[in-house]
Every structure is written in structure tokens, then in C-alpha cells.
Short mmCIF file of C-alpha atoms in Angstrom, two decimals:
data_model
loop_
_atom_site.label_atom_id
_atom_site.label_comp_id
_atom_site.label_asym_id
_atom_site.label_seq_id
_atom_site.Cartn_x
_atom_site.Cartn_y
_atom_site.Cartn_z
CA UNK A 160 -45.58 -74.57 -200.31
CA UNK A 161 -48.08 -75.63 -202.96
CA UNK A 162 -48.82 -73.86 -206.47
CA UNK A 163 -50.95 -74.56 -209.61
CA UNK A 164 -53.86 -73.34 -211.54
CA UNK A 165 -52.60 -70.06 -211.03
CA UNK A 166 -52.59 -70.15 -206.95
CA UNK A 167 -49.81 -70.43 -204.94
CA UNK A 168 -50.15 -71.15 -200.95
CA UNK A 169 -47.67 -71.30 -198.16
CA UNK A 170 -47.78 -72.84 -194.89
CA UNK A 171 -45.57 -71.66 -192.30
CA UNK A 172 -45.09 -72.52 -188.11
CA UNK A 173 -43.66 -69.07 -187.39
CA UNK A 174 -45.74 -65.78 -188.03
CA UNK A 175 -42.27 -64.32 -189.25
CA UNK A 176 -42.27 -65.75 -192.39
CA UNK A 177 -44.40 -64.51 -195.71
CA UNK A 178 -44.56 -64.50 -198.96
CA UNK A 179 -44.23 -59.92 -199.13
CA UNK A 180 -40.58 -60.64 -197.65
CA UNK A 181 -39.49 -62.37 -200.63
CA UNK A 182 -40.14 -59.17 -203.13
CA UNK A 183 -36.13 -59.05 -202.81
CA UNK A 184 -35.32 -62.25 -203.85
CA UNK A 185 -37.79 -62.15 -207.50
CA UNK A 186 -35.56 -62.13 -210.20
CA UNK A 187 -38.07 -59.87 -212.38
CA UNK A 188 -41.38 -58.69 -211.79
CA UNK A 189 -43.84 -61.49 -212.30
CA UNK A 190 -47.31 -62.57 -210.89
CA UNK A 191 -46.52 -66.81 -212.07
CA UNK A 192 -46.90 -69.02 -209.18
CA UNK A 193 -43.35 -70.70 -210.33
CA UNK A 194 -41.28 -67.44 -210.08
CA UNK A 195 -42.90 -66.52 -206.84
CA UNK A 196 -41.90 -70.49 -206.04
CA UNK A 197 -38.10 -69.77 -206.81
CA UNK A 198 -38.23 -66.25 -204.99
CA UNK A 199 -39.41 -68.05 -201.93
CA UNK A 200 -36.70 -70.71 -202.11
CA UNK A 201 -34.09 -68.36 -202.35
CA UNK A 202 -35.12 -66.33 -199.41
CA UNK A 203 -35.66 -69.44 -197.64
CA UNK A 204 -32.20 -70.10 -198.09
CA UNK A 205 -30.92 -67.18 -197.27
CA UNK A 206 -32.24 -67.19 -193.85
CA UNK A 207 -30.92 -70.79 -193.25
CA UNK A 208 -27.24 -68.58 -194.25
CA UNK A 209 -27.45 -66.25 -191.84
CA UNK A 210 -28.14 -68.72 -189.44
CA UNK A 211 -25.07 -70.79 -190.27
CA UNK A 212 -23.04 -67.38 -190.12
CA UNK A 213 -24.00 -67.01 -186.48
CA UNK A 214 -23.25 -70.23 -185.64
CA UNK A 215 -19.83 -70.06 -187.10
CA UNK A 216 -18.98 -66.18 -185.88
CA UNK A 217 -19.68 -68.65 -182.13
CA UNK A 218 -17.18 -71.21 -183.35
CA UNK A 219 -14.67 -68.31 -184.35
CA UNK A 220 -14.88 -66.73 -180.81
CA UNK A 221 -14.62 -69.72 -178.96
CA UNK A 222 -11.46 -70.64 -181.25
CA UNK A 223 -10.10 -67.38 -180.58
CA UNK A 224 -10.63 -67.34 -176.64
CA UNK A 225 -8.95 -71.41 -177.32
CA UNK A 226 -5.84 -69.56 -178.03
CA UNK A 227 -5.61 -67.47 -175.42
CA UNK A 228 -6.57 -70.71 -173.15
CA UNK A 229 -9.83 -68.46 -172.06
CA UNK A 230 -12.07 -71.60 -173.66
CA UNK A 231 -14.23 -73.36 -171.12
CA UNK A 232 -16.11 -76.62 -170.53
CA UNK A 233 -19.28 -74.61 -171.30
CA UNK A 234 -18.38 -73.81 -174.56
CA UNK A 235 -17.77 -77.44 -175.45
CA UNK A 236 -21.51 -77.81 -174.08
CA UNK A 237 -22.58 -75.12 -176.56
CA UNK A 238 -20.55 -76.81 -179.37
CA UNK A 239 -23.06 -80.17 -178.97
CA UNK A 240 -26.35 -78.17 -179.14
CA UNK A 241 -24.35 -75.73 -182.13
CA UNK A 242 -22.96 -79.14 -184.13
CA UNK A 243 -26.56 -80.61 -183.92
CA UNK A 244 -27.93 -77.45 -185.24
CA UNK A 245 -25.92 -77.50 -187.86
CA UNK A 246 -26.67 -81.06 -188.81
CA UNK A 247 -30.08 -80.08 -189.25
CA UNK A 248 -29.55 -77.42 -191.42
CA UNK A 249 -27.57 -80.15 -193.12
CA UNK A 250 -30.23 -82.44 -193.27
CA UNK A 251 -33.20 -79.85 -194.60
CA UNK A 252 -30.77 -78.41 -197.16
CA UNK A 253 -29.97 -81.89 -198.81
CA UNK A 254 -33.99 -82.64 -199.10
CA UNK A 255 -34.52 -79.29 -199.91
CA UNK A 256 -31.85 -79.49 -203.06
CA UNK A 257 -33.19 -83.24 -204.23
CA UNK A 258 -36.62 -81.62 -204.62
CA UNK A 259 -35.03 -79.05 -206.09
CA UNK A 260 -33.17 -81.12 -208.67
CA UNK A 261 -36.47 -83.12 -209.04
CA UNK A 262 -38.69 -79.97 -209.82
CA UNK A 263 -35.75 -79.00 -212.61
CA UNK A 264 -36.49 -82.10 -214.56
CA UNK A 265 -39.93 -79.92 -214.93
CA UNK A 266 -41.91 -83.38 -215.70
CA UNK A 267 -45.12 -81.20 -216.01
CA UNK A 268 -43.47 -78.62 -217.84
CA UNK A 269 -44.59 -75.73 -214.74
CA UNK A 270 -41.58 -73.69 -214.93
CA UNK A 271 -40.48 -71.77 -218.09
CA UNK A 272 -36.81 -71.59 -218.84
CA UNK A 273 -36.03 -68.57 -216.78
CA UNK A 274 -37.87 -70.41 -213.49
CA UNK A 275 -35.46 -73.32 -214.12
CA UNK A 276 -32.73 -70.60 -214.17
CA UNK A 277 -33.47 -69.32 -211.18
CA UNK A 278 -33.69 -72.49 -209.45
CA UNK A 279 -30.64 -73.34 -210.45
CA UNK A 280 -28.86 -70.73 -208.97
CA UNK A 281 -30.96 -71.56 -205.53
CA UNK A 282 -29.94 -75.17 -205.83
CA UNK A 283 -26.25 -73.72 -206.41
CA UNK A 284 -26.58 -71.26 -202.83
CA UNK A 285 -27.88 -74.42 -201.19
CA UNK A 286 -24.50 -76.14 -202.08
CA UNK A 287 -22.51 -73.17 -200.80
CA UNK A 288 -24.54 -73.31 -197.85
CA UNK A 289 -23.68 -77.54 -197.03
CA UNK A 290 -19.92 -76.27 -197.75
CA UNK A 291 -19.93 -73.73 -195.21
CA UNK A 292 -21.70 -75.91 -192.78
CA UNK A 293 -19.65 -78.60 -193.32
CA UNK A 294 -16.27 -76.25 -192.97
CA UNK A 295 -18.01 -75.20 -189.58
CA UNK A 296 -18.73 -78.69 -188.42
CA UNK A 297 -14.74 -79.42 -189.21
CA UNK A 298 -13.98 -76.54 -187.04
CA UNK A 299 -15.88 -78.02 -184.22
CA UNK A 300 -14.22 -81.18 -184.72
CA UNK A 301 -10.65 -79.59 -184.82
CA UNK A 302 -11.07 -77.23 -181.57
CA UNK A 303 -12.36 -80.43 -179.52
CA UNK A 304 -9.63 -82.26 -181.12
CA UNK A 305 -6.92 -79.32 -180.10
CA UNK A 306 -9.18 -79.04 -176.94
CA UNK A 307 -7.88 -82.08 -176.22
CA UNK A 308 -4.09 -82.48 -177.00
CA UNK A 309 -3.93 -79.48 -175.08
CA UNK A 310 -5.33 -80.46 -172.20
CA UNK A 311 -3.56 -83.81 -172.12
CA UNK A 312 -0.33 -82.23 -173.19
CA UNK A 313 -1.02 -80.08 -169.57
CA UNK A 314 -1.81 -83.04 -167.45
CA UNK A 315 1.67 -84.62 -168.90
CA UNK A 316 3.56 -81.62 -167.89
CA UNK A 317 1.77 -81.79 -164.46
CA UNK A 318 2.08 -85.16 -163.85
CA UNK A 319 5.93 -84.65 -164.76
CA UNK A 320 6.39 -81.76 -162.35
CA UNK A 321 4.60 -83.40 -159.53
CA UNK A 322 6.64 -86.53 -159.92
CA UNK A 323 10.04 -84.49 -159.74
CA UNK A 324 9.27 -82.72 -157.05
CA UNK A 325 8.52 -85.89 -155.17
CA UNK A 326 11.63 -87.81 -156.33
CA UNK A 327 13.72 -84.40 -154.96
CA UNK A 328 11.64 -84.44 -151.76
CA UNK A 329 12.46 -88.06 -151.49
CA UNK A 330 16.42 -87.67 -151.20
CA UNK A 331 16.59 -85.48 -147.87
CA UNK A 332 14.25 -88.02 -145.95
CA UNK A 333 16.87 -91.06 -146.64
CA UNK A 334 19.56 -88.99 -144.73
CA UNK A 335 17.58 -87.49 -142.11
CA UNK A 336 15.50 -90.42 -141.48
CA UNK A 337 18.60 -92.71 -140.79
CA UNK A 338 19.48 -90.01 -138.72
CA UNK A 339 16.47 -90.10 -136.81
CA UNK A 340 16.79 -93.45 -135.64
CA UNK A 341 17.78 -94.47 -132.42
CA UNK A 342 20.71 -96.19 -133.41
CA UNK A 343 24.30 -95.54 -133.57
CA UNK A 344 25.47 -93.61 -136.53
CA UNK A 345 28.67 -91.95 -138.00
CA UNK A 346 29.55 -88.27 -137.33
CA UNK A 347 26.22 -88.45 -134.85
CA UNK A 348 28.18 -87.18 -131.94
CA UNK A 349 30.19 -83.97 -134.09
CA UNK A 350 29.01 -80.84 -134.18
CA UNK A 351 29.35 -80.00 -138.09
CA UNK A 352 27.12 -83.32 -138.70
CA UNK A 353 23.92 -81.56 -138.97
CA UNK A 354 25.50 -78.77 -141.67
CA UNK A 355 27.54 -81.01 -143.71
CA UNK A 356 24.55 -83.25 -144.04
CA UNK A 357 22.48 -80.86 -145.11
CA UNK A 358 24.97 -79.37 -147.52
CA UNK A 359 25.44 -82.82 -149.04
CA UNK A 360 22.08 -83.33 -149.24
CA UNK A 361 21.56 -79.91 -151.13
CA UNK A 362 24.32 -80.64 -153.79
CA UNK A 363 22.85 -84.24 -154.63
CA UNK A 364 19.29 -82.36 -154.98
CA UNK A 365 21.09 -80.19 -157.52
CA UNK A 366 23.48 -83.07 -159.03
CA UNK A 367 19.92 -85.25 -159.81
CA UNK A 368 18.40 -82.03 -161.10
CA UNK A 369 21.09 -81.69 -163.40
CA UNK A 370 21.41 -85.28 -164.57
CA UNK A 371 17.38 -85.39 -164.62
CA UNK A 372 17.82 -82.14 -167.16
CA UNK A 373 20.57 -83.54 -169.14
CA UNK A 374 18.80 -86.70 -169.87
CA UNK A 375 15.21 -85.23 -170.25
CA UNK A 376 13.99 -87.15 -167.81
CA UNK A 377 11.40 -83.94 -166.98
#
């Protein structure tokens, strides 16, 4: 954008954009270059907010769906390509309001008093802007970071499980693998052996289970 001598010109890549969409944004009726400046800005800026508001209504579902443990690895792809959107929002917006704060010191004395006015209040909805990105980029950060503990938290409890059952699974084959040796052994001629051992063996499944619980062990 580029205005003087009573002209003002805009330059944009996308065909969306043009200076008849920003009627909304004039703060009164003028036909100055440096109000039609300032309405431009604001709409600008506007557009950059609704952007951010999609990108965090995304974050918002994906936190919901996190909760119900719905979330998936693809969504932690989308938050990458999402979090580096946002940081260039970031970036724009923070050149955007130092050339704002630069065109306020009105060195050449372009803008009148309600021009400054009204870039104030665009250099104030930039601000809002960075604060909602920024609370959006935290978001990120915190769902990853709960992501994670959960996750980990799940493996422990697996892990945990896994090595139980295998220390319970354990006890049976010390008695029945003696037993399956061909060597002599007590009680290996009587014909309660087999039942008694295996009732013995049941009850000291049980009696570790219950010291295992009692301790905490898992």
C-alpha cells in the first residue's frame, strides 16, 4: 500500500482482496488517502482474526476429542502445519504494528488527528490479535504436553500389567516343571499329587496377588 499527493494504490497477490471491501471498516465518510489507509488496515486485520479463530475452533476440537481419548497422531501432524501458521501471523502482525507505531509519530504530518485515532485503535486489534495467537499457541503446547503424560502414563500401566501377569505365570512353571523332570520326586507316585499341587499353586497365585496389592507393587 502506497498513498500521497492525493492517490492511494494497493498491491495485492490474491484477486480477493480490494480496496470497495473496506467501506465497513471507514470510520466516517472520507475521500483522504490516510483514512482510506487506516480503513484498509483494519480490515486487513480483521481477516488475519478470523483466520486465527479457525485455527483455534481446530485446537478446541482436537482438545475436546483429547478428552474423550478420540485424539490421533494426525492431529498432532495438523498441530505443526497449524502452530507454524500461527507463527506467521505472529510474525506479520508484529511488523505490521512497528510500522504502525512508526506512521503514528506522523513525521510528515500525513494523518490528521482523527487518522492517528483510528490507527490507534488498529494498532490496539493487532495486540488483541498476538494475545489470542499466543493463547492458541499455549494450547498447542499444553495438549502435546498432556498428549504426552497421557500416553506415557498408559505405557506405565501397560508395562505394569504385562510384568504381573508374567511374574503370576512364572509361579505354576517352578512346580510343574520340577515335576516334569525325570527324576524322583515327593508325592510323585499318589494320586491327589496332581490336585493338591495345583491347588497350592492357585492359593500362592492369589497370596502374591494380594501381597503385590497391599504393597503397590502394581
Amino acid at each position: 500500500m502506497a498513498f500521497g499527493g492525493g492517490h492511494y494504490i494497493t498491491i495485492s497477490p490474491h484477486v480477493k482482496f480490494s480496496p470497495l471491501e473496506v467501506s465497513d471498516y471507514l470510520f466516517s465518510t472520507t475521500e483522504r488517502p490516510a483514512g482510506v489507509f487506516a480503513a484498509n488496515l483494519a480490515y486487513i486485520i480483521s481477516q488475519y482474526e478470523q483466520r486465527v479463530h479457525l485455527l483455534t475452533e481446530q485446537i478446541s476440537d482436537a482438545r475436546r476429542r483429547l478428552s474423550r481419548h478420540e485424539v490421533e497422531n494426525s492431529d498432532f501432524i495438523k498441530f505443526v502445519a497449524i502452530e507454524d501458521t500461527l507463527n506467521e501471523y505472529r510474525s506479520s502482525l508484529e511488523g505490521m504494528s512497528r510500522v504502525i507505531t512508526q506512521l503514528m509519530e506522523n513525521r510528515r504530518h500525513l494523518f490528521k488527528t482523527r487518522d492517528l485515532e483510528a490507527l490507534e485503535d488498529v494498532d490496539l486489534h493487532i495486540r488483541q490479535v498476538l494475545v489470542a495467537i499466543s493463547s492458541s499457541t499455549h494450547t498447542i503446547s499444553s495438549i502435546q504436553n498432556a498428549y504426552s503424560t497421557v500416553a506415557n502414563n498408559t505405557l506405565n500401566q501397560r508395562m505394569k500389567a504385562l510384568t504381573a501377569i508374567t511374574i503370576l505365570l512364572a509361579i505354576p512353571n517352578v512346580f510343574y516343571g520340577m515335576y516334569g523332570m525325570n527324576i524322583a520326586l515327593p508325592f510323585q507316585g499318589e494320586p491327589w499329587a496332581y490336585p493338591v499341587i495345583t491347588s497350592f499353586t492357585v492359593l500362592l497365585i492369589l497370596l502374591v496377588m494380594f501381597v503385590a496389592k497391599r504393597l503397590r507393587l502394581f
